[in-house]
Amino acid sequence: MIKFFLMVNKQGQTRLSKYYEHVEINKRTLLETEVIKSCLSRSNEQCSFIEYKDFKLIYQQYAALFIVVGVNDTENEMAIYEFVHNFVEVLDEYFSRVIIHNGGICCYIFVHIHNVTI
Amino acid sequence: MPAVSKGDGMRGLAVFISDIRNCKSKEAEIKRINKELANIRSKFKGDKALDGYSKKKYVCKLLFIFLLGHDIDFGHMEAVNLLSSNKYTEKQIGYLFISVLVNSNSELIRLINNAIKNDLASRNPTFMCLALHCIANVGSREMGEAFAADIPRILVAGDSMDSVKQSAALCLLRLYKASPDLVPMGEWTARVVHLLNDQHMGVVTAAVSLITCLCKKNPDDFKTCISLAVSRLSRIVSSASTDLQDYTYYFVPAPWLSVKLLRLLQCYPPPEDAAVKGRLVECLETVLNKAQEPPKSKKVQHSNAKNAILFETISLIIHYDSEPNLLVRACNQLGQFLQHRETNLRYLALESMCMLASSEFSHEAVKTHIDTVINALKTERDVSVRQRAADLLYAMCDRSNAKQIVSEMLRYLETADYAIREEIVLKVAILAEKYAVDYSWYVDTILNLIRIAGDYVSEEVWYRVLQIVTNRDDVQGYAAKTVFEALQAPACHENMVKVGGYILGEFGNLIAGDPRSSPPVQFSLLHSKFHLCSVATRALLLSTYIKFINLFPETKATIQGVLRAGSQLRNADVELQQRAVEYLTLSSVASTDVLATVLEEMPPFPERESSILAKLKRKKGPGAGSALDDGRRDPSSNDINGGVEPTPSTVSTPSPSADLLGLRAAPPPAAPPAPASAGNLLVDVFSDGPPAQPSLGPTPEQAFLSELEPPAPESPMALLADPAPAADPGPEDIGPPIPEADDLLNKFVCKNNGVLFENQLLQIGVKSEFRQNLGRMYLFYGNKTSVQFQNFSPTVVHPGDLQTQLAVQTKRVAAQVDGGAQVQQVLNIECLRDFLTPPLLSVRFRYGGAPQSLTLKLPVTINKFFQPTEMAAQDFFQRWKQLSLPLQEAQKIFKANHPMDAEVTKAKLLGFGSALLDNVDPNPENFVGAGIIQTKALQVGCLLRLEPNAQAQMYRLTLRTSKEPVSRHLCELLAQQF
């Protein structure tokens, strides 16, 4: 089960966050900082799954943008990993390449109007 | 449809955004925003009514400003107005604003709910979808209450469009996750299952997610989904790579739907119907076959999608654990991945194989990959992959390969990451013990562990090796020899000194024959480490020295010299000083015989579950402790009650340093900590000795001290043997409780001893102790006058159903109480099942010819039968979630009646009976506790959380228990204490 979905740039700024379980607002910032820190410290040789507290992070990097999904431990890692790519392809198609660069508002709108729940 | 991104209508928005982007400084940006806010404000306030387009544009700008991180305090009304527009783009922006910036303004909520209601009823699919998305995005309880009943109807209505059904399913899922109680089950559940047959794959995908979540609570209601899921899965896996058109992802048909279907099937045991099962097995075989086929595309996306299905298939095969053929095939497939160039695949293969190792059918097959796994442990560059490899080695270990695996893990330990060293140490210790053929190998292994990673060897590990050496006389000589050799290293870890000190103190005589390890040599070797060690270790060594005096009388003079030295006798540490003084005196005054008896070799420890295993389980949570009892993917292993928690190992592991002297004949039975012990924190008004604790396992200190106490007034056995018949007078015989009875009762919720009642004539004191579901209470009736009380008769009455819930045996007391005298009454109490009202205590007597009567509430409340339970944060949260039925939770928010002091609160909670769990609540100000209420008929697991708010002088108290009235009752009891 997906717990949260984040898009964070290399500078550590969150460009998009969507939580599927309640997390208090002030704890979100902390969580996002730690999450991006653990992603940035990984090299290409390492796998795309990180055990973090009581859940798993699955991430993919697109240029300067990380997409990180937090899941519980019964989730299928590979399915989520590929889902992230699918999501990016859909964004790409939908916004014709404009948006990946900006990351921000349009993705937000996109996620909201389509209620990306999986 | 992408109206916003193209910006077709809203040039003003595009201009504003590019203005912001072009701002050179933060100040310029703020200036521009303030200008825009002023503009929007004036437009909204203006006399001229705005058209829908302008409203949309301004609301959009506000939204953008909000997303830039600025507060927005107006515009909500305009956004709500947009909801009733008939134009899609306007409605959409309205909903977007509401979803992002909803606040709990009740007036607005009503308007919003109204708009949603209209849209849901509109039969316009796009409007319905917008409304459903809004409900899901907000997902609040209020929304749930308003719409949870409508959504199932939309979901199963024959005339709903596919996109609406899809949104309805996801919306319902969201509401169900947020507040399960709001989603009513009903005849629609059967129809939801049939959505698995829907033509539209999107609907099927949404429905599977919903069913997977719902069926966890009510598996039987959704049982029919098994055959439907199998046939849907079968159609997908056997379809050609292009059959499913839009749902084909890089030549893989519907990968995510397949994964979801396979996951749904894991909620159930294998299908009973042979035809269904046959079809399913065929599917699983097809997936395994396809993994061997050449890829249809070179793209990584193709193989990733394919492998996602493969891993989920293997999960299902492991879950069923009944098809040897499939299990072995799965293992072979994973074996191929172990050497794949993709790190992700190696990681996942190791992870899945770990599960396979626990199946009897595939254990042997997994073992064939041992060399590859060992190689992974050595060469993988990614620590998380190495950790998986270590896990797998642990899981595949058995008697045949234990020596190889243990030695590899020991070698790995030298270079392992610090983060996982402790876990590896625990695993090595467990494997070495579990599969030890000869115990000299075991001793070698543990000593190696201490040598390589002494800092990570926890107490449990070295306690355990001492227990095993003590219990097995065939290995004692070898152990003594080995530790002696190990101690000769110039620098050795303190844990080695502890083990060495203990073993030589017990069995040093076994190697004393060799002149190289003669008693003086042993002593000087140990003493050479003494000054470098911590206080605890030095204390242990002092005990070793006194044991040496018994073992080797020739060392007596030297050792007495050491004990007599000022650095010992006047040591600043009380423990060391006391030991030195006592041991010195013992060695000088006691005869050889006495010394030999007191310092006798330790008796064998009782066999019990390895405390190391318990520690590993605690560390990793359920699932990682032992591969054999791994219930990670088994939904049936959910333990709701939390009643079978192993006793904390701090109790079950006797501390060798405390035991070394053998002051007591045998270690105490593994008793749970005494629930009454917390009462010590509170003022004890009675001074006449602690209550006798015949059945509790006392700590050595307590046991030692209790012998010094005068004997309890009456032998506990005598009390049990002759109980007075509990002759309850009918309730009509006694008066109602006195008005202050409730307040008096409340004083005793968190403590067991004190004055229950006092007036000019009489004082009633209480002392009580409770253990499990039993309790004993001493009531002391003091005559404060100088005149004798006549016909004195205290009785206990059970009002209502209490008779069946609580058994109280009372002993009769003397009918006369002299002036100034005190009589004692003993009550034996047994809790049969949970109860809400306390029993009544009715006291009647004649004072100076006038009849007196008094009815009090006996301070016996359900929380007295609490047994504290320690648990790790993870377990706590898991249990907390399991107790999520609305009736299982009771919550109270209340004003503090006493000053809010954390220490006092802590003492009260401990007195209440629950264990206090540290580091569970992320907020250190909060208190979290857990315990089990023990009654004869059942156990009730309780979790509690108390959140003080010092600013508001308020508390919020939440109780969750497995039994509904108990939550409420405990909540009320406890809330009155603060």
Short mmCIF file of N, CA, C and O in Angstrom, two decimals, chain A residues 1 3 18-20 27 42 45-49 51 54 56 73-83 85-86 89 94-95 102 105-106 108-109 112-115 117-118, chain B residues 1-2 4-5 21 64 67 92 96 99-100 133 136-137 170 174 177 249-250 256 259-260 263 301 304-305 308 312 343-345 347-348 351 381-384 388 632-633 922:
data_model
loop_
_atom_site.label_atom_id
_atom_site.label_comp_id
_atom_site.label_asym_id
_atom_site.label_seq_id
_atom_site.Cartn_x
_atom_site.Cartn_y
_atom_site.Cartn_z
N MET A 1 0.85 -1.19 0.00
CA MET A 1 0.00 0.00 0.00
C MET A 1 0.88 1.24 0.00
O MET A 1 1.88 1.30 0.72
N LYS A 3 2.00 4.86 0.91
CA LYS A 3 1.76 5.77 2.03
C LYS A 3 1.94 7.21 1.61
O LYS A 3 1.22 8.09 2.08
N LYS A 18 2.13 14.04 -1.80
CA LYS A 18 0.75 13.58 -1.63
C LYS A 18 0.80 12.45 -0.61
O LYS A 18 1.53 11.47 -0.78
N TYR A 19 0.04 12.60 0.44
CA TYR A 19 0.06 11.61 1.52
C TYR A 19 -1.25 10.83 1.49
O TYR A 19 -2.32 11.42 1.37
N TYR A 20 -1.15 9.55 1.63
CA TYR A 20 -2.35 8.72 1.63
C TYR A 20 -2.70 8.25 3.04
O TYR A 20 -3.62 7.49 3.23
N LYS A 27 5.47 17.42 10.69
CA LYS A 27 6.31 16.21 10.57
C LYS A 27 6.62 15.90 9.11
O LYS A 27 7.58 15.21 8.81
N ARG A 42 22.69 7.92 -2.26
CA ARG A 42 22.85 6.63 -2.93
C ARG A 42 23.59 6.79 -4.25
O ARG A 42 23.50 7.82 -4.91
N GLU A 45 25.08 2.31 -8.27
CA GLU A 45 25.24 0.87 -8.10
C GLU A 45 24.25 0.33 -7.07
O GLU A 45 24.07 -0.86 -6.96
N GLN A 46 23.68 1.21 -6.32
CA GLN A 46 22.80 0.72 -5.25
C GLN A 46 21.38 0.51 -5.77
O GLN A 46 20.99 1.13 -6.76
N CYS A 47 20.64 -0.34 -5.07
CA CYS A 47 19.32 -0.63 -5.57
C CYS A 47 18.37 0.53 -5.24
O CYS A 47 18.70 1.42 -4.46
N SER A 48 17.23 0.50 -5.85
CA SER A 48 16.32 1.64 -5.75
C SER A 48 15.37 1.54 -4.58
O SER A 48 14.35 2.22 -4.55
N PHE A 49 15.65 0.63 -3.67
CA PHE A 49 14.76 0.43 -2.54
C PHE A 49 15.52 0.71 -1.26
O PHE A 49 16.64 0.25 -1.07
N GLU A 51 15.15 0.75 2.99
CA GLU A 51 14.32 0.51 4.16
C GLU A 51 14.42 1.72 5.05
O GLU A 51 15.51 2.15 5.42
N ASP A 54 9.55 2.14 9.44
CA ASP A 54 8.78 0.92 9.24
C ASP A 54 8.20 0.83 7.84
O ASP A 54 7.25 0.11 7.62
N LYS A 56 9.15 1.21 3.32
CA LYS A 56 10.18 1.16 2.29
C LYS A 56 10.05 2.35 1.38
O LYS A 56 8.94 2.78 1.06
N ASP A 73 5.46 -2.79 3.88
CA ASP A 73 6.38 -3.84 3.44
C ASP A 73 5.70 -4.99 2.71
O ASP A 73 6.37 -5.94 2.33
N THR A 74 4.40 -4.93 2.49
CA THR A 74 3.82 -5.99 1.67
C THR A 74 3.68 -5.54 0.21
O THR A 74 3.22 -6.30 -0.63
N GLU A 75 4.08 -4.33 -0.06
CA GLU A 75 3.91 -3.82 -1.42
C GLU A 75 4.96 -4.46 -2.34
O GLU A 75 6.04 -4.85 -1.91
N ASN A 76 4.60 -4.56 -3.60
CA ASN A 76 5.49 -5.12 -4.61
C ASN A 76 6.43 -4.02 -5.10
O ASN A 76 6.01 -3.08 -5.78
N GLU A 77 7.69 -4.12 -4.74
CA GLU A 77 8.64 -3.04 -5.03
C GLU A 77 8.75 -2.77 -6.52
O GLU A 77 8.77 -1.62 -6.97
N MET A 78 8.86 -3.85 -7.28
CA MET A 78 9.08 -3.68 -8.70
C MET A 78 7.87 -3.02 -9.36
O MET A 78 8.02 -2.17 -10.26
N ALA A 79 6.69 -3.39 -8.92
CA ALA A 79 5.48 -2.80 -9.51
C ALA A 79 5.43 -1.30 -9.24
O ALA A 79 5.07 -0.51 -10.12
N ILE A 80 5.83 -0.90 -8.05
CA ILE A 80 5.81 0.53 -7.73
C ILE A 80 6.91 1.25 -8.51
O ILE A 80 6.71 2.34 -9.03
N TYR A 81 8.05 0.63 -8.58
CA TYR A 81 9.17 1.22 -9.31
C TYR A 81 8.75 1.53 -10.74
O TYR A 81 8.98 2.62 -11.26
N GLU A 82 8.09 0.57 -11.36
CA GLU A 82 7.68 0.77 -12.74
C GLU A 82 6.49 1.71 -12.82
O GLU A 82 6.32 2.44 -13.79
N PHE A 83 5.69 1.72 -11.79
CA PHE A 83 4.56 2.65 -11.75
C PHE A 83 5.05 4.09 -11.79
O PHE A 83 4.46 4.95 -12.45
N HIS A 85 7.66 5.18 -13.25
CA HIS A 85 8.01 5.52 -14.62
C HIS A 85 6.76 5.75 -15.46
O HIS A 85 6.70 6.70 -16.25
N ASN A 86 5.79 4.91 -15.26
CA ASN A 86 4.53 5.07 -15.98
C ASN A 86 3.93 6.44 -15.70
O ASN A 86 3.48 7.15 -16.60
N GLU A 89 5.73 9.04 -17.59
CA GLU A 89 5.36 9.03 -19.01
C GLU A 89 4.02 9.70 -19.22
O GLU A 89 3.81 10.41 -20.20
N TYR A 94 0.85 14.26 -21.11
CA TYR A 94 -0.23 15.18 -20.78
C TYR A 94 0.20 16.63 -20.91
O TYR A 94 -0.51 17.47 -21.43
N PHE A 95 1.39 16.90 -20.43
CA PHE A 95 1.84 18.30 -20.43
C PHE A 95 2.88 18.59 -21.50
O PHE A 95 3.54 19.62 -21.48
N ASN A 102 9.42 22.26 -14.62
CA ASN A 102 8.96 23.13 -13.55
C ASN A 102 8.50 22.37 -12.31
O ASN A 102 8.49 22.91 -11.23
N ILE A 105 3.33 23.48 -9.98
CA ILE A 105 1.88 23.61 -9.84
C ILE A 105 1.10 22.62 -10.71
O ILE A 105 0.13 22.04 -10.27
N CYS A 106 1.55 22.41 -11.92
CA CYS A 106 0.73 21.61 -12.81
C CYS A 106 0.63 20.17 -12.35
O CYS A 106 -0.43 19.54 -12.44
N TYR A 108 0.75 19.29 -9.36
CA TYR A 108 -0.14 19.35 -8.21
C TYR A 108 -1.58 19.25 -8.67
O TYR A 108 -2.37 18.45 -8.20
N ILE A 109 -1.87 20.08 -9.66
CA ILE A 109 -3.22 20.09 -10.20
C ILE A 109 -3.55 18.72 -10.78
O ILE A 109 -4.60 18.15 -10.53
N HIS A 112 -4.28 16.20 -8.17
CA HIS A 112 -5.53 16.45 -7.49
C HIS A 112 -6.73 16.12 -8.35
O HIS A 112 -7.66 15.47 -7.92
N ILE A 113 -6.70 16.58 -9.60
CA ILE A 113 -7.92 16.34 -10.37
C ILE A 113 -8.07 14.87 -10.71
O ILE A 113 -9.16 14.40 -10.90
N HIS A 114 -6.97 14.15 -10.73
CA HIS A 114 -7.13 12.75 -11.08
C HIS A 114 -7.08 11.83 -9.87
O HIS A 114 -7.14 10.62 -10.03
N ASN A 115 -6.93 12.40 -8.73
CA ASN A 115 -6.99 11.63 -7.50
C ASN A 115 -6.17 10.36 -7.62
O ASN A 115 -6.67 9.25 -7.59
N THR A 117 -4.90 7.60 -6.78
CA THR A 117 -4.95 6.67 -5.65
C THR A 117 -4.72 5.29 -6.21
O THR A 117 -5.39 4.91 -7.17
N ILE A 118 -3.77 4.58 -5.65
CA ILE A 118 -3.53 3.26 -6.21
C ILE A 118 -3.38 2.25 -5.11
O ILE A 118 -3.16 2.60 -3.98
N MET B 1 -9.08 18.96 -22.54
CA MET B 1 -9.35 19.00 -21.11
C MET B 1 -8.29 19.75 -20.31
O MET B 1 -8.60 20.40 -19.33
N PRO B 2 -7.01 19.68 -20.68
CA PRO B 2 -6.02 20.36 -19.84
C PRO B 2 -6.15 21.87 -19.95
O PRO B 2 -5.28 22.55 -20.51
N VAL B 4 -5.96 24.24 -17.77
CA VAL B 4 -5.09 25.14 -17.03
C VAL B 4 -3.75 25.28 -17.72
O VAL B 4 -3.23 26.37 -17.92
N SER B 5 -3.21 24.14 -18.11
CA SER B 5 -1.85 24.19 -18.60
C SER B 5 -1.76 24.98 -19.91
O SER B 5 -0.78 25.67 -20.15
N ARG B 21 7.88 34.79 -11.92
CA ARG B 21 9.11 34.10 -12.32
C ARG B 21 10.22 35.09 -12.62
O ARG B 21 11.39 34.79 -12.42
N PHE B 64 -2.37 29.76 -6.73
CA PHE B 64 -0.94 29.80 -7.07
C PHE B 64 -0.15 30.48 -5.96
O PHE B 64 0.93 30.01 -5.57
N LEU B 67 0.27 28.12 -3.17
CA LEU B 67 1.27 27.08 -3.43
C LEU B 67 2.68 27.64 -3.35
O LEU B 67 3.64 26.90 -3.14
N GLN B 92 -14.08 22.85 -11.93
CA GLN B 92 -12.84 22.15 -11.60
C GLN B 92 -11.94 23.01 -10.71
O GLN B 92 -11.40 22.52 -9.72
N LEU B 96 -10.73 22.27 -6.98
CA LEU B 96 -9.30 22.23 -6.69
C LEU B 96 -8.99 23.09 -5.47
O LEU B 96 -8.27 22.68 -4.55
N SER B 99 -10.22 21.45 -2.33
CA SER B 99 -9.43 20.29 -1.92
C SER B 99 -8.13 20.73 -1.26
O SER B 99 -7.64 20.08 -0.34
N VAL B 100 -7.54 21.82 -1.77
CA VAL B 100 -6.25 22.23 -1.24
C VAL B 100 -6.41 23.05 0.03
O VAL B 100 -5.63 22.93 0.96
N HIS B 133 -13.83 12.98 -6.55
CA HIS B 133 -12.42 13.26 -6.29
C HIS B 133 -12.27 14.22 -5.12
O HIS B 133 -11.35 14.08 -4.30
N ALA B 136 -12.73 12.36 -1.94
CA ALA B 136 -11.57 11.52 -1.63
C ALA B 136 -10.38 12.37 -1.20
O ALA B 136 -9.65 12.01 -0.28
N ASN B 137 -10.18 13.50 -1.86
CA ASN B 137 -9.02 14.32 -1.53
C ASN B 137 -9.14 14.94 -0.16
O ASN B 137 -8.17 15.04 0.57
N LEU B 170 -12.52 4.17 -5.83
CA LEU B 170 -11.34 4.72 -5.17
C LEU B 170 -11.73 5.65 -4.02
O LEU B 170 -11.08 5.70 -2.98
N ARG B 174 -10.83 5.23 -0.07
CA ARG B 174 -10.21 6.29 0.72
C ARG B 174 -11.00 6.54 2.02
O ARG B 174 -10.42 6.62 3.10
N LYS B 177 -10.55 3.66 4.44
CA LYS B 177 -9.27 3.67 5.15
C LYS B 177 -9.28 4.73 6.25
O LYS B 177 -8.69 4.53 7.31
N TYR B 249 1.48 -2.56 -21.27
CA TYR B 249 2.59 -1.66 -20.93
C TYR B 249 3.86 -2.31 -21.44
O TYR B 249 4.28 -3.36 -20.93
N TYR B 250 4.45 -1.75 -22.45
CA TYR B 250 5.67 -2.32 -23.04
C TYR B 250 5.51 -3.82 -23.28
O TYR B 250 6.30 -4.62 -22.77
N TRP B 256 -0.03 -4.03 -13.61
CA TRP B 256 -0.42 -3.64 -12.25
C TRP B 256 -1.69 -4.34 -11.80
O TRP B 256 -1.82 -4.71 -10.66
N VAL B 259 -0.72 -7.79 -10.72
CA VAL B 259 -0.12 -7.77 -9.39
C VAL B 259 -1.20 -7.64 -8.32
O VAL B 259 -1.19 -8.33 -7.30
N LYS B 260 -2.15 -6.75 -8.58
CA LYS B 260 -3.21 -6.54 -7.59
C LYS B 260 -4.05 -7.80 -7.41
O LYS B 260 -4.45 -8.13 -6.30
N ARG B 263 -2.23 -10.22 -5.38
CA ARG B 263 -2.20 -9.79 -3.98
C ARG B 263 -3.54 -10.11 -3.31
O ARG B 263 -3.59 -10.54 -2.15
N GLN B 301 11.72 -1.26 -19.16
CA GLN B 301 10.35 -1.19 -18.67
C GLN B 301 9.64 -2.53 -18.88
O GLN B 301 8.84 -2.96 -18.05
N ASN B 304 10.96 -5.00 -16.31
CA ASN B 304 10.51 -4.61 -14.96
C ASN B 304 9.06 -5.00 -14.73
O ASN B 304 8.71 -5.57 -13.69
N ALA B 305 8.21 -4.69 -15.70
CA ALA B 305 6.80 -5.00 -15.54
C ALA B 305 6.59 -6.51 -15.43
O ALA B 305 5.82 -6.99 -14.60
N ALA B 308 7.72 -7.67 -12.04
CA ALA B 308 6.80 -7.31 -10.97
C ALA B 308 5.76 -8.41 -10.80
O ALA B 308 5.45 -8.84 -9.69
N GLU B 312 5.30 -11.15 -7.57
CA GLU B 312 4.03 -11.29 -6.87
C GLU B 312 3.53 -12.73 -6.97
O GLU B 312 2.94 -13.26 -6.04
N THR B 343 20.94 -4.50 -9.90
CA THR B 343 20.98 -4.59 -8.43
C THR B 343 19.58 -4.80 -7.86
O THR B 343 19.38 -5.56 -6.92
N ASN B 344 18.62 -4.11 -8.45
CA ASN B 344 17.25 -4.23 -7.94
C ASN B 344 16.79 -5.68 -7.93
O ASN B 344 16.15 -6.13 -6.98
N LEU B 345 17.12 -6.39 -9.01
CA LEU B 345 16.67 -7.78 -9.09
C LEU B 345 17.38 -8.64 -8.07
O LEU B 345 16.77 -9.52 -7.45
N TYR B 347 18.50 -7.73 -5.23
CA TYR B 347 17.92 -7.39 -3.93
C TYR B 347 16.60 -8.13 -3.73
O TYR B 347 16.36 -8.79 -2.71
N LEU B 348 15.72 -8.02 -4.73
CA LEU B 348 14.40 -8.62 -4.58
C LEU B 348 14.48 -10.14 -4.54
O LEU B 348 13.73 -10.81 -3.83
N GLU B 351 15.46 -11.19 -1.16
CA GLU B 351 14.34 -10.98 -0.24
C GLU B 351 13.31 -12.10 -0.37
O GLU B 351 12.86 -12.67 0.61
N ARG B 381 28.08 -4.19 -3.46
CA ARG B 381 28.51 -2.85 -3.06
C ARG B 381 27.43 -2.10 -2.29
O ARG B 381 27.69 -1.05 -1.75
N ASP B 382 26.24 -2.65 -2.32
CA ASP B 382 25.13 -1.95 -1.68
C ASP B 382 24.82 -2.61 -0.33
O ASP B 382 24.56 -3.81 -0.26
N VAL B 383 24.86 -1.80 0.71
CA VAL B 383 24.68 -2.38 2.04
C VAL B 383 23.32 -3.04 2.20
O VAL B 383 23.19 -4.09 2.84
N SER B 384 22.30 -2.48 1.57
CA SER B 384 20.99 -3.10 1.78
C SER B 384 20.93 -4.48 1.12
O SER B 384 20.24 -5.36 1.60
N ARG B 388 20.30 -8.12 2.97
CA ARG B 388 19.37 -9.17 2.52
C ARG B 388 20.09 -10.50 2.45
O ARG B 388 19.56 -11.54 2.80
N ARG B 632 5.08 -12.84 8.01
CA ARG B 632 4.97 -11.51 7.42
C ARG B 632 3.84 -11.42 6.42
O ARG B 632 3.10 -10.46 6.39
N ARG B 633 3.69 -12.40 5.58
CA ARG B 633 2.68 -12.27 4.54
C ARG B 633 1.46 -13.11 4.86
O ARG B 633 0.68 -13.46 3.99
N PRO B 922 6.05 9.96 18.96
CA PRO B 922 7.05 10.90 18.45
C PRO B 922 7.16 12.17 19.31
O PRO B 922 8.20 12.79 19.35
#
